PDB file of C-alpha atoms in Angstrom:
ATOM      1  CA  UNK A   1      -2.128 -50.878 167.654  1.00  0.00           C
ATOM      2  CA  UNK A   2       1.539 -52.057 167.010  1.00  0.00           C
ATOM      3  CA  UNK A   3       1.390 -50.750 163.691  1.00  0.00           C
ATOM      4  CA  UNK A   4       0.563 -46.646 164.898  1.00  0.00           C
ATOM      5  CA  UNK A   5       3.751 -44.587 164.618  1.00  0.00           C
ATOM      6  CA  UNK A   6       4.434 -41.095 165.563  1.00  0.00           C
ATOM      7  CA  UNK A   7       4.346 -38.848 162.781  1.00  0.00           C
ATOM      8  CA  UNK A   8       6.999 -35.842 162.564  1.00  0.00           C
ATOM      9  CA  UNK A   9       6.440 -33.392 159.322  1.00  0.00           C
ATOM     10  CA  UNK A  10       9.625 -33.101 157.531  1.00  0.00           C
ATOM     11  CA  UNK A  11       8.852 -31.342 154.048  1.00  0.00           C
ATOM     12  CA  UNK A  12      12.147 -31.728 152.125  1.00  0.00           C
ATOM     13  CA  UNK A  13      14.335 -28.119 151.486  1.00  0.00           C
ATOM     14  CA  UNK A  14      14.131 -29.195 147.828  1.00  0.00           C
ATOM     15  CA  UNK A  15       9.934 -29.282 147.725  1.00  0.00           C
ATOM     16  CA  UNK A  16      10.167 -25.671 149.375  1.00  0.00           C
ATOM     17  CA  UNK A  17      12.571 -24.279 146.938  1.00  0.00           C
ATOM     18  CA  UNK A  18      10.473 -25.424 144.118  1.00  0.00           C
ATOM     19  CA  UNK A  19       7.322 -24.029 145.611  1.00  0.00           C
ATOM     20  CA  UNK A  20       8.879 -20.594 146.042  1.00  0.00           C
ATOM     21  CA  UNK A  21      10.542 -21.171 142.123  1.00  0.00           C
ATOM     22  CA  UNK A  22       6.760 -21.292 141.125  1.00  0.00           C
ATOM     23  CA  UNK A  23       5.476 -19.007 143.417  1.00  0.00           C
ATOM     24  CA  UNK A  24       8.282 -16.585 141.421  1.00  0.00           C
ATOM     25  CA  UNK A  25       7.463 -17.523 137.747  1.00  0.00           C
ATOM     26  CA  UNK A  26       3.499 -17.258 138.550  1.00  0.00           C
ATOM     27  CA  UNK A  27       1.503 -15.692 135.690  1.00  0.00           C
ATOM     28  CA  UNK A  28      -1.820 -13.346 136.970  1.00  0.00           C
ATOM     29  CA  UNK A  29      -4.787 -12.788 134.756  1.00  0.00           C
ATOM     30  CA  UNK A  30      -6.118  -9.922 133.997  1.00  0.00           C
ATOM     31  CA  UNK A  31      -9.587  -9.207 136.335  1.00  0.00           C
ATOM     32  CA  UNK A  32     -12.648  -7.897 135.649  1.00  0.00           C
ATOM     33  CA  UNK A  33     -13.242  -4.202 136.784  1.00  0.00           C
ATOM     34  CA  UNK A  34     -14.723  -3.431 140.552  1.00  0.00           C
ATOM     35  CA  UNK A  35     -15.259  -7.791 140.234  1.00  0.00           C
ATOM     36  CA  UNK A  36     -14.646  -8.014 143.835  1.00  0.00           C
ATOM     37  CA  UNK A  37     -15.277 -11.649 145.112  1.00  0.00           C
ATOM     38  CA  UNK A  38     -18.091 -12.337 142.589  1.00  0.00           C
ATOM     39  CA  UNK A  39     -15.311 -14.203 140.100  1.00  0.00           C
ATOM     40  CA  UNK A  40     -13.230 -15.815 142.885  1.00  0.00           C
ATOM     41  CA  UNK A  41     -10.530 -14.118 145.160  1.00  0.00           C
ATOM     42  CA  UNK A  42      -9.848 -10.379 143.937  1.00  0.00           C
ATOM     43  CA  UNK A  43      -6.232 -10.040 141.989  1.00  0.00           C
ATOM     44  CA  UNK A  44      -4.620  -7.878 144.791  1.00  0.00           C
ATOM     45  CA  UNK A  45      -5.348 -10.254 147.673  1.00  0.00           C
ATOM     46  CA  UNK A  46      -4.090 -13.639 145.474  1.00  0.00           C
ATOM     47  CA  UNK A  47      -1.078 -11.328 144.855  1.00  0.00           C
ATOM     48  CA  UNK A  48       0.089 -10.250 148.231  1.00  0.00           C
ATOM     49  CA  UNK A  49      -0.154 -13.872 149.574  1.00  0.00           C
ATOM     50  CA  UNK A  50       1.849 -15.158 146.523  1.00  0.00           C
ATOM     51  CA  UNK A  51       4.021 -12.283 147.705  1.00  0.00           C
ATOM     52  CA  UNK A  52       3.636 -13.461 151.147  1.00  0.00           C
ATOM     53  CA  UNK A  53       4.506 -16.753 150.918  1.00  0.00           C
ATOM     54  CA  UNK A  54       7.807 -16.501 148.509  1.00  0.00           C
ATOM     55  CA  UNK A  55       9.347 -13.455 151.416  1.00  0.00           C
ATOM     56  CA  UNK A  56       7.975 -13.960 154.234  1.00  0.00           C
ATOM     57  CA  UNK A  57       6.248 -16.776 155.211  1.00  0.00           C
ATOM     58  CA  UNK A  58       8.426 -19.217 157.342  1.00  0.00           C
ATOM     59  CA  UNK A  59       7.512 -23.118 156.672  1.00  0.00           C
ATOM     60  CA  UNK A  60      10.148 -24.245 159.329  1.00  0.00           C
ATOM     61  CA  UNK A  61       8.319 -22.491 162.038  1.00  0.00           C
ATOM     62  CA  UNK A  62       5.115 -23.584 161.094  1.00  0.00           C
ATOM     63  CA  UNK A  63       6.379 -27.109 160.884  1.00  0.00           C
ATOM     64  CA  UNK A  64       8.249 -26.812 164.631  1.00  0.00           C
ATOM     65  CA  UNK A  65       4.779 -26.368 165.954  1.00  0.00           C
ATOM     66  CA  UNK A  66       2.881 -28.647 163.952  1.00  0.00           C
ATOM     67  CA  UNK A  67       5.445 -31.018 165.262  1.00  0.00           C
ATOM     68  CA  UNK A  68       4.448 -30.424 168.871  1.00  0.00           C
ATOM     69  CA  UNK A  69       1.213 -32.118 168.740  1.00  0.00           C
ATOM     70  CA  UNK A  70       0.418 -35.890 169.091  1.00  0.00           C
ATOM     71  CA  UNK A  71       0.816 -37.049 165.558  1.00  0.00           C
ATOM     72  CA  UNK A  72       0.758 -40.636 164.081  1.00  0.00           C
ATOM     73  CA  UNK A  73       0.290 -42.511 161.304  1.00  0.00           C
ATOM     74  CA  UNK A  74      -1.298 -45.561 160.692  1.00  0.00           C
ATOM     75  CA  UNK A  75      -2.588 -48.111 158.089  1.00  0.00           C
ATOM     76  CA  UNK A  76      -6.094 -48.371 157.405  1.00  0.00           C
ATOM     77  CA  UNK A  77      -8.302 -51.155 155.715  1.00  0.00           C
ATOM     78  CA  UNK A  78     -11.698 -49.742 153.456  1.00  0.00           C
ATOM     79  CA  UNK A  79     -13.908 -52.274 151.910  1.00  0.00           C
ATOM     80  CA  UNK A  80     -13.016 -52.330 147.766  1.00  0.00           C
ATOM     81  CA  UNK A  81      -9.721 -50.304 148.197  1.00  0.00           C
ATOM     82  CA  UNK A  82      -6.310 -50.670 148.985  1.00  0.00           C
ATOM     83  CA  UNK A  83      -4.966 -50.039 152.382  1.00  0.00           C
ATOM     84  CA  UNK A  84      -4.338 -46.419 152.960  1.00  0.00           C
ATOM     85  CA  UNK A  85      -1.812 -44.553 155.404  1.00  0.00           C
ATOM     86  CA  UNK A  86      -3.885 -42.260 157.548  1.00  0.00           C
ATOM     87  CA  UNK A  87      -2.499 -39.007 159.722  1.00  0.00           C
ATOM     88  CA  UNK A  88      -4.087 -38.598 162.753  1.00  0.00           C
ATOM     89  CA  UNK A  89      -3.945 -36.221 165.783  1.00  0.00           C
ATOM     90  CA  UNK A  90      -4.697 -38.440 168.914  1.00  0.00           C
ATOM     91  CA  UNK A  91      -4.574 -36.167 172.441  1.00  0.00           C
ATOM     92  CA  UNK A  92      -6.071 -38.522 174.923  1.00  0.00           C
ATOM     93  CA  UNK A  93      -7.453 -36.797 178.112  1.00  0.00           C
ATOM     94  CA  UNK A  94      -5.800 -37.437 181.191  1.00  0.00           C
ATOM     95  CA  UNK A  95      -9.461 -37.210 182.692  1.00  0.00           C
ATOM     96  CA  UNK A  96     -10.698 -41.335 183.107  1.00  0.00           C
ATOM     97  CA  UNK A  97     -14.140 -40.204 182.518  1.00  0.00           C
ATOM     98  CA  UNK A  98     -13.487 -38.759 179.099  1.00  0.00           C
ATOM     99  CA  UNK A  99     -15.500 -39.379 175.697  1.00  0.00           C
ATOM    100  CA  UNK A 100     -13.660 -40.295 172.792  1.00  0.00           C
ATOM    101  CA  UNK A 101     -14.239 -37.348 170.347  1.00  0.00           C
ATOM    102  CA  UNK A 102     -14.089 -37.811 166.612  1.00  0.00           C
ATOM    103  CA  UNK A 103     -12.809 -34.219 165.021  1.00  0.00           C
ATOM    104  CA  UNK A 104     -13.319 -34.356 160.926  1.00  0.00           C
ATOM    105  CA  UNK A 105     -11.915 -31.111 159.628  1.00  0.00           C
ATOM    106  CA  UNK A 106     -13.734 -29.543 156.624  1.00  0.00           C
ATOM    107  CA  UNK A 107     -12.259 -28.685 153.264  1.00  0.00           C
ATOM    108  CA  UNK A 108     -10.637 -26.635 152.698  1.00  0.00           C
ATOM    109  CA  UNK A 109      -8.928 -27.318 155.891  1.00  0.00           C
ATOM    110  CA  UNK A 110      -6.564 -29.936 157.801  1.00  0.00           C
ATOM    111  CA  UNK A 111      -6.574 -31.511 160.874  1.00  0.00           C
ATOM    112  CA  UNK A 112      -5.444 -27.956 162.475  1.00  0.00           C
ATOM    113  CA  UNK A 113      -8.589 -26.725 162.776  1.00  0.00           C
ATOM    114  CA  UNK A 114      -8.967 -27.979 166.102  1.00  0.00           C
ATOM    115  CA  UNK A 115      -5.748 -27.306 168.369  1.00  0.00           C
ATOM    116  CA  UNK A 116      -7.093 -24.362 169.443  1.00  0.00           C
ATOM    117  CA  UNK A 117      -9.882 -26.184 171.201  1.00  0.00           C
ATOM    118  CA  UNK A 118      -7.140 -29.036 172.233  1.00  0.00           C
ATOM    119  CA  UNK A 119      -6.763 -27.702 175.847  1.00  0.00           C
ATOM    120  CA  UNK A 120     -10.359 -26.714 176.747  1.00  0.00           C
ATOM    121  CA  UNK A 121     -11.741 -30.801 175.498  1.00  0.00           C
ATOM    122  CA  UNK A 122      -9.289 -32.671 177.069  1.00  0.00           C
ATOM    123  CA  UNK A 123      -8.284 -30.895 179.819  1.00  0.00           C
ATOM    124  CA  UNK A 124     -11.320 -28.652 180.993  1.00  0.00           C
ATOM    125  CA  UNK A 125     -11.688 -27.173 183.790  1.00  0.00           C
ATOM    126  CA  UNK A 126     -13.494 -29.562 187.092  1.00  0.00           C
ATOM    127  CA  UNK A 127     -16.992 -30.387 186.346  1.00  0.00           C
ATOM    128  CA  UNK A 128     -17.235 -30.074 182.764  1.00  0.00           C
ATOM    129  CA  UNK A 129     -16.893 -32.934 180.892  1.00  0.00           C
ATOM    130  CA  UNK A 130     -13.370 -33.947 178.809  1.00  0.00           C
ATOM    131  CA  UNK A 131     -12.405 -35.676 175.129  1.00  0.00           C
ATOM    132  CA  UNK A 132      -9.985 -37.751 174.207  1.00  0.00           C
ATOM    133  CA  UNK A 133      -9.396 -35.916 170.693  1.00  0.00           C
ATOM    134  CA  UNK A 134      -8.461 -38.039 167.131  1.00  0.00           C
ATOM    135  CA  UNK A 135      -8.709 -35.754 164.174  1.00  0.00           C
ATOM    136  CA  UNK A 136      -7.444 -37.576 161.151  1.00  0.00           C
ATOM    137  CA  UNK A 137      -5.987 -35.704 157.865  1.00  0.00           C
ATOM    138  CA  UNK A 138      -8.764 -37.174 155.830  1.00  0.00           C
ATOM    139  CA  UNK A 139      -7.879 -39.373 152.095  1.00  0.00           C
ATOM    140  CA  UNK A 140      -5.996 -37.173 149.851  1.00  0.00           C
ATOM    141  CA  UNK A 141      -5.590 -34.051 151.987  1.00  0.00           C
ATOM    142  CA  UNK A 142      -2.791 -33.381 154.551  1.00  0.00           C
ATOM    143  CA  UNK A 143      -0.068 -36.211 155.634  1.00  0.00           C
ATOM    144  CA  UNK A 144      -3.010 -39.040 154.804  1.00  0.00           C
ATOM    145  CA  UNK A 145      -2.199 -40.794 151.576  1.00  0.00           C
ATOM    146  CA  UNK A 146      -4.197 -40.384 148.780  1.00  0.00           C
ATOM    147  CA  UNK A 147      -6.752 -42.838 146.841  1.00  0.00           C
ATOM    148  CA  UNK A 148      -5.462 -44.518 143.731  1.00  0.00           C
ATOM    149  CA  UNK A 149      -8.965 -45.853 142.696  1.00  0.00           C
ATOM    150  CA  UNK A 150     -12.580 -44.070 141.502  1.00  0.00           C
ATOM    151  CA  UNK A 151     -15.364 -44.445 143.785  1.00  0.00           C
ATOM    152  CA  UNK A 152     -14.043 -43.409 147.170  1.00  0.00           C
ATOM    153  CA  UNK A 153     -17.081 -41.305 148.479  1.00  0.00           C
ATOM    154  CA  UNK A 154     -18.640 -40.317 151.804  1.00  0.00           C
ATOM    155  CA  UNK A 155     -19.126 -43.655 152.591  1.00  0.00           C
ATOM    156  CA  UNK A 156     -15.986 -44.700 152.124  1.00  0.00           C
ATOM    157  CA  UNK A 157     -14.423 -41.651 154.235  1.00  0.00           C
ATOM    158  CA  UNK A 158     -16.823 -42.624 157.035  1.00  0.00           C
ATOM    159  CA  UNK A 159     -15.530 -45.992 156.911  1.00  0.00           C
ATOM    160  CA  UNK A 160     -11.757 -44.374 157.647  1.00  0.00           C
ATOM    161  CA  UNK A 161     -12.500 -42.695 160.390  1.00  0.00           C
ATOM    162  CA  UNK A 162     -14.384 -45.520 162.092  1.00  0.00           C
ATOM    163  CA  UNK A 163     -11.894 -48.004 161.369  1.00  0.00           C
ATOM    164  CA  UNK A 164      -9.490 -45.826 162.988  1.00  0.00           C
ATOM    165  CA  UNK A 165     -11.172 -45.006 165.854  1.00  0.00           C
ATOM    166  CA  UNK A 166     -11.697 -48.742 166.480  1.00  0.00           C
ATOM    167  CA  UNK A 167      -8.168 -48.977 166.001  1.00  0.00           C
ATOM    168  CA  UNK A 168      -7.646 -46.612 168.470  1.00  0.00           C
ATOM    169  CA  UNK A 169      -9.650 -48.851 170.933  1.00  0.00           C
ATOM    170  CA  UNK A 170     -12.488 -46.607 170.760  1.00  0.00           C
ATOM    171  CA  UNK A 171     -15.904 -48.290 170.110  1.00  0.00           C
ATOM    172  CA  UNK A 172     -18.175 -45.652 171.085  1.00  0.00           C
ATOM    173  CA  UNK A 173     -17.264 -42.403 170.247  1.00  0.00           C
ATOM    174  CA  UNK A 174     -19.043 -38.418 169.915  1.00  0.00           C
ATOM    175  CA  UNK A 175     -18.286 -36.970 166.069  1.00  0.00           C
TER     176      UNK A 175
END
């Protein structure tokens, strides 16, 4: 476990200045009368979050409170492929009894999906049973580097979060 880090997000102010210069020189297409949702996301609601996010949306904020959780990083071995640097969210319960709970987020989606649950798994209330929490930011999405080589399936992301969780010291765990 020598090799787990904590993990602050620090986007550089460059990368967000060149999302909002895109953001500005975006191009929309034209859209199908009373379309709705049956092509995709309707124009005026792709629109007003384009607008959103290049006046109003505040990244520093978001990333001040990302950067209150329990992040690390760490390096993780998968049959056939290179090492690969894996984000994780790791809140350990302060309960001894606790199970070690295995959180995959969906896609779209991020390991964010569950700190609103944080508090009630690993700190519920007396009686009902507590989690010590990993969600990992998955291959290629989030803070987890990204595969450089074809054929990295389901297997292979089952493989990452197992590894991990052994890693982790866990070797029975709920998912």
């Amino acid at each position: 476990m020598e090799d787990i880090k904590p993990y602050q997000v620090s986007v550089p102010e460059e990368a967000l200045k060149k999302l909002k210069a895109k953001l500005a020189l975006t191009s929309f297409p034209d859209e199908l009368d009373d379309a709705e949702w049956a092509y995709g996301a309707p124009l005026a609601d792709v629109q007003r979050l384009v607008k959103y996010w290049q006046e109003k949306y505040d990244w520093r904020h978001h990333e001040a409170e990302m950067n209150k959780l329990p992040q690390y990083i760490t390096s993780i071995s998968v049959k056939g492929f290179d090492d690969l640097d894996i984000h994780f969210l790791h809140q350990p319960s302060p309960k001894k009894t606790a199970i070690p709970l295995l959180f995959v987020h969906g896609w779209p989606g991020s390991f964010l999906e569950v700190t609103k649950i944080l508090p009630l798994l690993a700190n519920p209330k007396d009686g009902e049973p507590a989690f010590h929490i990993v969600a990992p930011s998955i291959p290629n999405f989030g803070f987890s580097q990204g595969v450089k080589k074809k054929g990295f399936g389901i297997a292979q992301y089952a493989e990452t979060c197992h590894n991990l969780m052994q890693k982790l010291g866990y070797t029975q765990y709920g998912e």
